[in-house]
Coordinates of C-alpha atoms and ligand atoms in Angstrom, one line a residue:
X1 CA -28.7 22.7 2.3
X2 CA -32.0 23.8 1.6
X3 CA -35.3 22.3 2.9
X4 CA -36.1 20.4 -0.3
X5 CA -33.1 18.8 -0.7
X6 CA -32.6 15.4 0.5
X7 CA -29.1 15.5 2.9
X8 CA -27.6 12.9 -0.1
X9 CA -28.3 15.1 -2.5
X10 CA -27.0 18.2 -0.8
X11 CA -23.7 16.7 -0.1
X12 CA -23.2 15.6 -3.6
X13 CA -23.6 19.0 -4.4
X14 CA -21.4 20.5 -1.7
X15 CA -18.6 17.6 -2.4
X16 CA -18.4 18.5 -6.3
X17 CA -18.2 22.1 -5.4
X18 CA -15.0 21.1 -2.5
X19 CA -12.6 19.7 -5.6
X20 CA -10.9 22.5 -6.7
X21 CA -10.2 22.9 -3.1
X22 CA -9.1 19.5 -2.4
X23 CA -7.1 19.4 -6.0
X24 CA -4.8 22.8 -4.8
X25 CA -4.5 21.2 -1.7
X26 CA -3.2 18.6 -2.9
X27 CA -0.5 20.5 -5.4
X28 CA 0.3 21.8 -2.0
X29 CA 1.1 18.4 -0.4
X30 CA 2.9 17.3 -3.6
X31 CA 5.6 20.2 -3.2
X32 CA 6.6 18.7 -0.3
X33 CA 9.3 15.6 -0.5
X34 CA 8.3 14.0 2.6
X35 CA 10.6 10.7 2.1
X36 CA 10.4 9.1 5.2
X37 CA 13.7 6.5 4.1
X38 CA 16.8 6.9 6.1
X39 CA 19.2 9.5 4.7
X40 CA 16.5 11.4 3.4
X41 CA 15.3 14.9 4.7
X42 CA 13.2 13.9 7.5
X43 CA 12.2 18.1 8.2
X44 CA 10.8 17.3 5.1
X45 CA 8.4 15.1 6.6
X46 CA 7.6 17.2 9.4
X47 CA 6.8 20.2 7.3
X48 CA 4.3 17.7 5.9
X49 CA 2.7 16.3 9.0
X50 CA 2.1 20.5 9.8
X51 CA 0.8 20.8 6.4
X52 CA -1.9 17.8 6.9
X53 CA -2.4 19.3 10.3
X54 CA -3.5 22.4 9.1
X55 CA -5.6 21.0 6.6
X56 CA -7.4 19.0 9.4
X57 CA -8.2 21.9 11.2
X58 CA -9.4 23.7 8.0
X59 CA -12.0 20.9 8.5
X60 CA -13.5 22.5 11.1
X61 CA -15.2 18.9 12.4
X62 CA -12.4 18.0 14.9
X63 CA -12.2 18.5 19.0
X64 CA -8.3 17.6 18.9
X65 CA -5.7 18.1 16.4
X66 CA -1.9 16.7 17.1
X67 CA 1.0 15.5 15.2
X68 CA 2.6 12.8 17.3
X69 CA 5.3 10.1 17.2
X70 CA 5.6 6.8 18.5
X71 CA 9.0 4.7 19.8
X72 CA 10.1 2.5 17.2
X73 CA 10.3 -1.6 18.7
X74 CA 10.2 -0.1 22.3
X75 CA 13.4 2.3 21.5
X76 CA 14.7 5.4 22.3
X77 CA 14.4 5.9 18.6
X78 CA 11.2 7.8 17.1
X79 CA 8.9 7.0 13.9
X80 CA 7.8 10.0 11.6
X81 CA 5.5 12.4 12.8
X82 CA 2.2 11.0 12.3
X83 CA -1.3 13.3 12.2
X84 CA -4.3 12.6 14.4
X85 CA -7.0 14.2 14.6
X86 CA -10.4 13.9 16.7
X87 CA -14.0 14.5 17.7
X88 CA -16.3 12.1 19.7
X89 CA -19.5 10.9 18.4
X90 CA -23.2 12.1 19.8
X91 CA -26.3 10.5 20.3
X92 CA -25.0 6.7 19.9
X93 CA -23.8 7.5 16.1
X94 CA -20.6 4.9 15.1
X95 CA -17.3 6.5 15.4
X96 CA -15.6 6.2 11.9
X97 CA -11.5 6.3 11.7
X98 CA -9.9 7.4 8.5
X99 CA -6.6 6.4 7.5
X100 CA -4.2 7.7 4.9
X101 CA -0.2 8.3 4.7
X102 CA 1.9 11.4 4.3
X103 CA 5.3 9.9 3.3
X104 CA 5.7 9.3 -0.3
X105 CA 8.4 6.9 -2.2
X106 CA 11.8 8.5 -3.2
X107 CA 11.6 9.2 -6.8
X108 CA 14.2 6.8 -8.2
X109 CA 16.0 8.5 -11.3
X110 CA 14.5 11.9 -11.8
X111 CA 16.0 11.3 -15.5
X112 CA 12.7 8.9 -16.2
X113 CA 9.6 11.6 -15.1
X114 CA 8.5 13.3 -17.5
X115 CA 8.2 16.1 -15.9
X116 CA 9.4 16.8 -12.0
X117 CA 8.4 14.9 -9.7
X118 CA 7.6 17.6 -7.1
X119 CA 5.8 20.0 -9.2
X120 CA 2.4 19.1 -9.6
X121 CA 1.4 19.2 -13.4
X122 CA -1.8 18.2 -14.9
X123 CA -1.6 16.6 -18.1
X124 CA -4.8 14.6 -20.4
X125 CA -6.8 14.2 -17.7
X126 CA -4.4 13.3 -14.8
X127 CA -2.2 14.7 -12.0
X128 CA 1.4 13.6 -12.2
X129 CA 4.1 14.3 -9.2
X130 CA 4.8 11.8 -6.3
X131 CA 2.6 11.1 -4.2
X132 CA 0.1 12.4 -6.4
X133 CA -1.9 8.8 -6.1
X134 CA -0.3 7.3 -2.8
X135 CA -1.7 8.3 -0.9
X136 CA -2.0 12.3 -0.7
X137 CA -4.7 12.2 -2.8
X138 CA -5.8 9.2 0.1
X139 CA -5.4 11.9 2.4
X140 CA -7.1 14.9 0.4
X141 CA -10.3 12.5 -0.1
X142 CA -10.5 12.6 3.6
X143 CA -9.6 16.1 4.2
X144 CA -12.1 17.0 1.4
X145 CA -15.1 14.8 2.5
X146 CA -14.7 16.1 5.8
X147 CA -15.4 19.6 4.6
X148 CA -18.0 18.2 2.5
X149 CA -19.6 16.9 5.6
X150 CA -18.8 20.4 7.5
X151 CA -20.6 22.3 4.6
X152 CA -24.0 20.0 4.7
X153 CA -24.7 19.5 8.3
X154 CA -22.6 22.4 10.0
X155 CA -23.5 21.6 14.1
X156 CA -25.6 18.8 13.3
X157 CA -22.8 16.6 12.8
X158 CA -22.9 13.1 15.1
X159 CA -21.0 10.9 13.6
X160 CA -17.6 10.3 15.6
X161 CA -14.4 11.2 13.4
X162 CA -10.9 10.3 13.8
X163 CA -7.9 11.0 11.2
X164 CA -5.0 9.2 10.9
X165 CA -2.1 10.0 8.7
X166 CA 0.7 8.0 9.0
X167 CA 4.5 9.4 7.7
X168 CA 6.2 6.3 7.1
X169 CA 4.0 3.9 5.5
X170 CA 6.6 3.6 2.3
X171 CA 9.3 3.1 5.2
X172 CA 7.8 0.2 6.8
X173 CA 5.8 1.7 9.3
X174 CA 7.9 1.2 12.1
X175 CA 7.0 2.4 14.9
X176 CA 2.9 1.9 13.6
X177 CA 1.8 -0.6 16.1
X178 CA 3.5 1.6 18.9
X179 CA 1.3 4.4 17.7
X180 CA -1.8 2.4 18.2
X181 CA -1.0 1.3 21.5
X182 CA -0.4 4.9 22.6
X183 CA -3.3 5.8 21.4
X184 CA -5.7 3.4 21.5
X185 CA -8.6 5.1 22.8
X186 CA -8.3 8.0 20.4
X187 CA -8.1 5.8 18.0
X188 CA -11.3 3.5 18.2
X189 CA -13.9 2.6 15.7
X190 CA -16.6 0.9 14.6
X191 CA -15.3 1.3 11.1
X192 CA -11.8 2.1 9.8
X193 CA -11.7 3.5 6.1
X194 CA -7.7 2.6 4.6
X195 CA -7.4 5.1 1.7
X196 CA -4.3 3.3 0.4
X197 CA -5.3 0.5 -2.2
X198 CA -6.8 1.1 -5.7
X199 CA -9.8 0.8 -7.8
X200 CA -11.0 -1.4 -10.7
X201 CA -10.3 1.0 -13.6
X202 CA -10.4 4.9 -13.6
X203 CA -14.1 4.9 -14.0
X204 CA -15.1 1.5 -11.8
X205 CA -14.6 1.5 -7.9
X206 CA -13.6 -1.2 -5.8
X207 CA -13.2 -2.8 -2.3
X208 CA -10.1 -4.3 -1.6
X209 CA -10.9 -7.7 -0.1
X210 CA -8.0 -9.7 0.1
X211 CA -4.2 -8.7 0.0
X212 CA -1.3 -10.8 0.1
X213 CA 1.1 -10.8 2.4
X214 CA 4.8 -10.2 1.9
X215 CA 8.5 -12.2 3.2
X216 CA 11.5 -10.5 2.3
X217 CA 15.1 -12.1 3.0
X218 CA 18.4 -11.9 2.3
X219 CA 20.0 -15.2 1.3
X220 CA 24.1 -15.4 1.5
X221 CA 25.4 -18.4 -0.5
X222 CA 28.9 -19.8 -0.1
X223 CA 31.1 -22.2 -1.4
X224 CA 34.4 -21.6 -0.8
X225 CA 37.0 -19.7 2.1
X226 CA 37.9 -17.4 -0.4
X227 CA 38.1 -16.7 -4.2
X228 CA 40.7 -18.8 -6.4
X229 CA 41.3 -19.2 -10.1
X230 CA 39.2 -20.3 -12.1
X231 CA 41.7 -21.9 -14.6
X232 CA 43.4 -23.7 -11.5
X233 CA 40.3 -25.2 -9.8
X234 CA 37.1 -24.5 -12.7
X235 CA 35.3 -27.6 -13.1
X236 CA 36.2 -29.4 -9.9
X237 CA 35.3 -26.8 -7.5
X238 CA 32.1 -25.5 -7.3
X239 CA 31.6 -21.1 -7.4
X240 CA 29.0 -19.2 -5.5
X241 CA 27.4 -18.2 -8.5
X242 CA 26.7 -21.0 -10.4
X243 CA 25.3 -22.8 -6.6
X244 CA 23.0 -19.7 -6.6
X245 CA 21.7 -19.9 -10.1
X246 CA 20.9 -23.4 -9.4
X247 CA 19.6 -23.2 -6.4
X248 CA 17.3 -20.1 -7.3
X249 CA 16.5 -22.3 -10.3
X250 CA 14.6 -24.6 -7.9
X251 CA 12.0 -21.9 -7.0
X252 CA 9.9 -22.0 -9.9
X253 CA 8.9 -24.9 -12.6
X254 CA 9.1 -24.4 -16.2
X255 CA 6.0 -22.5 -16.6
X256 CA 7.4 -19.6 -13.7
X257 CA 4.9 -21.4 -11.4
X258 CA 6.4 -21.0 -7.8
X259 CA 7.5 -24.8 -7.0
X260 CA 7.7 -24.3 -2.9
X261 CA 5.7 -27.0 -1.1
X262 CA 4.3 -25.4 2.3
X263 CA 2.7 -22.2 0.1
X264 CA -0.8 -21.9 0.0
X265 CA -3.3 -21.0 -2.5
X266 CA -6.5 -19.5 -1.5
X267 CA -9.7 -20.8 -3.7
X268 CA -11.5 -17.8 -5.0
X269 CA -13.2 -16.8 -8.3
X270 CA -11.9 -13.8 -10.1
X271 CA -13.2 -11.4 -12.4
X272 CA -11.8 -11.9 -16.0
X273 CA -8.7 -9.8 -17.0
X274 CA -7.3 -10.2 -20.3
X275 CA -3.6 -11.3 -21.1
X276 CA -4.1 -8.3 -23.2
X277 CA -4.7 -5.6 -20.5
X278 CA -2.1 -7.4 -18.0
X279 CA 0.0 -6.7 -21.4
X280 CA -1.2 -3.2 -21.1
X281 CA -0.6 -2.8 -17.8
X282 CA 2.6 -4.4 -16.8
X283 CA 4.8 -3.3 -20.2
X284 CA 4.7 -6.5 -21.1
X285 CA 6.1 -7.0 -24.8
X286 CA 4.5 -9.5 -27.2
X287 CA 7.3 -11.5 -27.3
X288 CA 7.3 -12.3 -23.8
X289 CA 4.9 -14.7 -22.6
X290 CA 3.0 -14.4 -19.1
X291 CA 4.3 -16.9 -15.9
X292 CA 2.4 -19.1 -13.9
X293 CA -1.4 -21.0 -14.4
X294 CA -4.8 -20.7 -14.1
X295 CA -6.5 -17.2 -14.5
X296 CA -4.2 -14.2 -14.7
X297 CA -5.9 -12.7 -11.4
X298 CA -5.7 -15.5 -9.5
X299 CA -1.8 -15.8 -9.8
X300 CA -1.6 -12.5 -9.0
X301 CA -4.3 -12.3 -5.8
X302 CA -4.5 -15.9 -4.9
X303 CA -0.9 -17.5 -4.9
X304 CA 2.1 -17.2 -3.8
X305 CA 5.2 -15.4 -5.9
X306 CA 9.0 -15.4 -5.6
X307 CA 10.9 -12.8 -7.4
X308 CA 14.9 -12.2 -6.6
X309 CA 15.4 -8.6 -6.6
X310 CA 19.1 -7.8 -5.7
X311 CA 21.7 -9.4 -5.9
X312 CA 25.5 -8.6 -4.9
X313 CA 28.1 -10.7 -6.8
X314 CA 31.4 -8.8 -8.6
X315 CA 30.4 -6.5 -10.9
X316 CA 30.6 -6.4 -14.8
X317 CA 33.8 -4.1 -14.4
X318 CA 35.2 -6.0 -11.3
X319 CA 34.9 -9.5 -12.9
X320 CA 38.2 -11.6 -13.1
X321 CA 39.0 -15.1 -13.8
X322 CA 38.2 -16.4 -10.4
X323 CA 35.8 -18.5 -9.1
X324 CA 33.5 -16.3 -6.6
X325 CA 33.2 -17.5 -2.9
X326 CA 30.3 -16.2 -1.9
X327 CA 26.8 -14.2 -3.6
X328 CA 24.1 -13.0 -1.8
X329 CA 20.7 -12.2 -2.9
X330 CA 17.2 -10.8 -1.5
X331 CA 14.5 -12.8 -2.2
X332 CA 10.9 -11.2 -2.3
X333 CA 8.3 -13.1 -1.5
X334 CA 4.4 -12.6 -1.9
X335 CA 1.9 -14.7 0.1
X336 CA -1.9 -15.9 -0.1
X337 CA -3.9 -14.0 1.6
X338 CA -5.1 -16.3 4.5
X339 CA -1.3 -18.0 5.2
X340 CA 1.1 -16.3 7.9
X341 CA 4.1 -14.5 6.1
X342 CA 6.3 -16.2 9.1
X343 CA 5.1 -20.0 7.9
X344 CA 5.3 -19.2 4.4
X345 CA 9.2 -18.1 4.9
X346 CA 9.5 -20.8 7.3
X347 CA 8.5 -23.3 3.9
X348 CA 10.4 -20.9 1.6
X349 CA 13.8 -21.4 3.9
X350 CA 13.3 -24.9 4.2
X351 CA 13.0 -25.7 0.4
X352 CA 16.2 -23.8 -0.5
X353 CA 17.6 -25.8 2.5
X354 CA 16.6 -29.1 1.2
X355 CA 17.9 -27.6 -2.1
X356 CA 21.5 -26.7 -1.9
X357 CA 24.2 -27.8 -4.1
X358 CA 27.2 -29.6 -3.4
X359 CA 26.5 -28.5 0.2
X360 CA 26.4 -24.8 -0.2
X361 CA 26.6 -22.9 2.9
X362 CA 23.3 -20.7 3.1
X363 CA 22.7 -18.1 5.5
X364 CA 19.6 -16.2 6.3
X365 CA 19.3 -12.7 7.5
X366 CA 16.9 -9.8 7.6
X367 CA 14.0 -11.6 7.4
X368 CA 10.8 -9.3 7.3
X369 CA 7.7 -10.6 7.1
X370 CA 4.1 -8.9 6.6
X371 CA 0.7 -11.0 6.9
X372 CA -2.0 -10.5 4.5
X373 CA -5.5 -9.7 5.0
X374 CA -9.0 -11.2 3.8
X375 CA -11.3 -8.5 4.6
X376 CA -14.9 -9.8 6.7
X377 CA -17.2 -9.0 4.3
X378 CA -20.2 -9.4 6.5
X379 CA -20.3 -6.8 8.7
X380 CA -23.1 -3.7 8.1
X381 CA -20.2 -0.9 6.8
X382 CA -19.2 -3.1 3.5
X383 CA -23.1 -2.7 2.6
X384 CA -22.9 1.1 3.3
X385 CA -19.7 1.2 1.2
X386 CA -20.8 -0.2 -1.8
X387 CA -24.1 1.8 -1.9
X388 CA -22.0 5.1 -1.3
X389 CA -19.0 4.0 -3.8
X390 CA -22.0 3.1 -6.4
X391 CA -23.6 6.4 -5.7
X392 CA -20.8 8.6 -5.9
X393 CA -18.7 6.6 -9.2
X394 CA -22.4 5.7 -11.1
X395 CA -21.0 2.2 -11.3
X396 CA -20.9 -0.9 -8.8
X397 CA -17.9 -1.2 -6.9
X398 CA -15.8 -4.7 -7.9
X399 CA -14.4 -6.9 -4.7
X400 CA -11.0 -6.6 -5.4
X401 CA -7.6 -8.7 -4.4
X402 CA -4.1 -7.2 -4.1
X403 CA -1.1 -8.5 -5.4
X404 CA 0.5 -6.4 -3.1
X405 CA 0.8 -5.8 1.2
X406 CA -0.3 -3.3 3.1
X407 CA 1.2 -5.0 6.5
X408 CA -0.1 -2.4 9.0
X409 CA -3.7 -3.7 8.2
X410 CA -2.9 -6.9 10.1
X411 CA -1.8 -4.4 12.5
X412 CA -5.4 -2.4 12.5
X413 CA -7.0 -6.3 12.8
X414 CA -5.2 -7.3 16.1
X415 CA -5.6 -4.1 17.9
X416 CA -9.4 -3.3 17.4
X417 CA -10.6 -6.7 16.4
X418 CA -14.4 -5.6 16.8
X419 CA -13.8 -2.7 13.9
X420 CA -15.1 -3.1 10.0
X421 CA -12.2 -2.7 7.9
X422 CA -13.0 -1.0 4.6
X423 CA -10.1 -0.8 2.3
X424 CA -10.9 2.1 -0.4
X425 CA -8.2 4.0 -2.6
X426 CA -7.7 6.6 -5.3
X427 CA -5.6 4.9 -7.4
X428 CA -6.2 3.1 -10.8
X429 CA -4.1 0.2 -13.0
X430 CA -2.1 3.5 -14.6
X431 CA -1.6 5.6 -11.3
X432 CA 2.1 4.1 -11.4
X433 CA 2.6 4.3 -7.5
X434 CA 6.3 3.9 -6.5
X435 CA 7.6 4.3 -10.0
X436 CA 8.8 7.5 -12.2
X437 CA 5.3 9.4 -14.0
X438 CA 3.0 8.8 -10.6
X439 CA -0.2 10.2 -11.5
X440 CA -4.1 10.3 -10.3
X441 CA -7.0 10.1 -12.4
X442 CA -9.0 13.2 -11.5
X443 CA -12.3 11.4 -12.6
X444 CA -11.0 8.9 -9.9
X445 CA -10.1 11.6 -7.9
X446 CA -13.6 13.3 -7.7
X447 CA -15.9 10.3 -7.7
X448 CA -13.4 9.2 -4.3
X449 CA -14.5 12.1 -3.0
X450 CA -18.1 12.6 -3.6
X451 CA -18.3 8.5 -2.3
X452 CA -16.4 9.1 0.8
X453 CA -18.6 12.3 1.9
X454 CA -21.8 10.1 0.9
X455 CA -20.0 7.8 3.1
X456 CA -20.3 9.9 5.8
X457 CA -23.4 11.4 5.7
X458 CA -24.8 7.5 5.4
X459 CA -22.8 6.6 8.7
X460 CA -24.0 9.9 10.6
X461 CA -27.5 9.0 9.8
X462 CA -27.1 5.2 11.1
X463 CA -26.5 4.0 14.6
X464 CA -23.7 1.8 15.6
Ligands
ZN501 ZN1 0.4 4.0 0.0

């Protein structure tokens, strides 16, 4: 930094020049299939929790650098190795904690990327491979504004740092609210940065301030003690399937609306969104119209959805003239932000209850539930993010909802209730997380960056 430059302007500088670093890095991280999922390579994951911790030490900021696990529900069995990393504040400066995750998706059918998914390849503009967007670009934001921070104020730093990179968000993050317990102290903060949601468009950041919640279940329906003709008894006696078609029938109204009483909606405006761009977006054909009412945003951050998305019944090949005994299905749920995941099931369990036909026999297992999150938006650190997010993208950052969970957030909530949650991200509406062709914008990529280390230098010059 020299003496005429304002710090601001001489950590922009020193960010831009840290993105070729961050970008190989990140090829780097991408290499590695760190699937966290049973029956996947888990020394996959571990050479990937090294790799993060050597990049946290190539830092050069923190005190402490482990990789730890924590007992899964109070087990003998172990979560993925998670990275943290620390160093304390100085001279009452806040203590920020940054969070990203090190586990990626399994690919699905390698048949549908276009090119593999764990060889990093930059194509018109973008960096495809998984885990690409979500979230090791989450975690190379981090690692590179760190540097960025490193490179600007060398010894001078204050500002309390710790790093916390999950491995097993995509696998439910099992053993997350352990890891917290064991190490609460390390990890405390005034403000916790969640580098795992997405921005507005590739050029427009956001906050994410609300995300709905999630209930998951599988639903067994049965009808009969075993299969029988279906010349013999069809029409007098009653099959699995057709009780489950009706009965699932009952969960939405004719426009696709969900039709469960006990859901909630939560009343808030959103920004306008085209059925054109949700068109875009989704893949949705012209033919087919949208579901649901009231603004497209709203269905999709406000209310409640149901979608059924398995099903095990006899197959295509398998199917004979019988009339089938039993069918189960999971049912995926998405909740308002503000309602419990556990009471929204609860109403969800109830209505099929009240629901089935001819006196179905429905059984309910697996039940997972997730809460959502509406993020406080009054604390000091949301005003510090958007002035950094505006700074670093030259646009004002959009309050954003989720139509999807992050569950561990409500985790982050109930074990440092005093903390300012800010829930940032690197991806945009094409990053494709979770499915074939993941990719990150590197526009998004580099304005993350250059916001987050503004961030920082904004947080080190503020008390707590
Ligand atoms: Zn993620």
């Amino acid at each position: 930094m020299t003496s005429e430059q304002s710090r601001p302007a001489a950590v922009r500088e020193a960010a831009a020049g840290n993105i070729p670093a961050a970008l190989a890095d990140l090829g780097s991280l991408v290499r590695i299939p760190s699937v966290a999922f049973d029956g996947f390579d888990h020394a996959q994951v571990r050479r990937s929790a090294e790799a993060v911790a050597a990049l946290a030490k190539s830092t050069g900021v923190f005190e402490s650098v482990q990789i730890r696990d924590a007992a899964i529900d109070g087990g003998d069995r172990r979560g993925m190795p998670a990275v943290l990393a620390t160093r304390a504040a100085r001279d009452g400066r806040p203590t920020i904690l940054l969070y990203a995750h090190h586990d990626v998706q399994p690919v699905g059918d390698e048949a549908l990327w276009d090119t593999p998914p764990f060889e990093p390849t930059v194509r018109d503009g973008r960096l495809y491979g998984r885990g690409a967007a979500d979230d090791k670009a989450g975690v190379m934001v981090h690692i590179g504004a760190l540097r960025t921070l490193r490179d600007t104020l060398g010894d001078d730093i204050r500002l309390g740092v710790a790093l916390f990179v999950e491995g097993e968000e995509e696998a439910g993050s099992r053993s997350f609210a352990q890891f917290l317990a064991d190490n609460a102290d390390a990890l405390r903060a005034d403000v916790i940065v969640v580098a795992d949601s997405g921005n507005w468009d590739a050029t427009t950041p956001a906050l994410t301030v609300s995300l709905r919640g999630n209930a998951r279940f599988t639903l067994t329906v049965r009808t009969l003690e075993h299969a029988s003709h279906s010349g013999m008894f069809g029409g007098a006696v009653p099959d699995a399937m057709m009780a489950t078609v009706k009965l699932l029938a009952t969960l939405w109204d004719d426009d696709g609306a969900v039709a469960v009483p006990g859901l909630a909606q939560r009343d808030a405006a959103t920004p306008a969104y085209s059925e054109q761009t949700l068109r875009d977006e989704a893949g949705l054909p012209d033919a087919v119209t949208p579901i649901g009412r009231d603004s497209i945003l709203s269905r999709i951050w406000n209310k409640a959805s149901i979608t059924v998305t398995g099903i095990d019944a006899p197959s295509v090949v398998n199917a004979s003239n019988t009339l089938t005994p039993e069918v189960t299905v999971v049912i995926s749920a998405r909740i308002a932000p503000g309602q419990p995941a556990r009471e929204a099931y609860e109403a969800i369990a109830a209505h099929l209850r009240a629901h089935a036909p001819f006196g179905a026999e429905l059984t309910f297992s697996d039940v997972d539930c997730g809460d959502g999150f509406l993020v406080d938006t009054g604390g000091w650190a949301v005003g510090e993010a958007r002035d950094a997010l505006a700074a670093g993208y030259g646009a004002d950052p959009v309050e954003l909802g989720v139509g999807g969970s992050i569950p561990f957030i409500a985790d982050l909530v109930r074990t440092f209730p005093e903390a300012q949650i800010l829930v940032t991200g690197v991806e945009d509406p094409h990053a494709r997380a979770h499915s074939p062709n993941e990719s990150l914008h590197l526009d998004t990529f580099r304005h993350a960056l250059i916001s987050e280390a503004l961030l920082l230098e904004r947080l080190d010059a503020r008390g707590r």
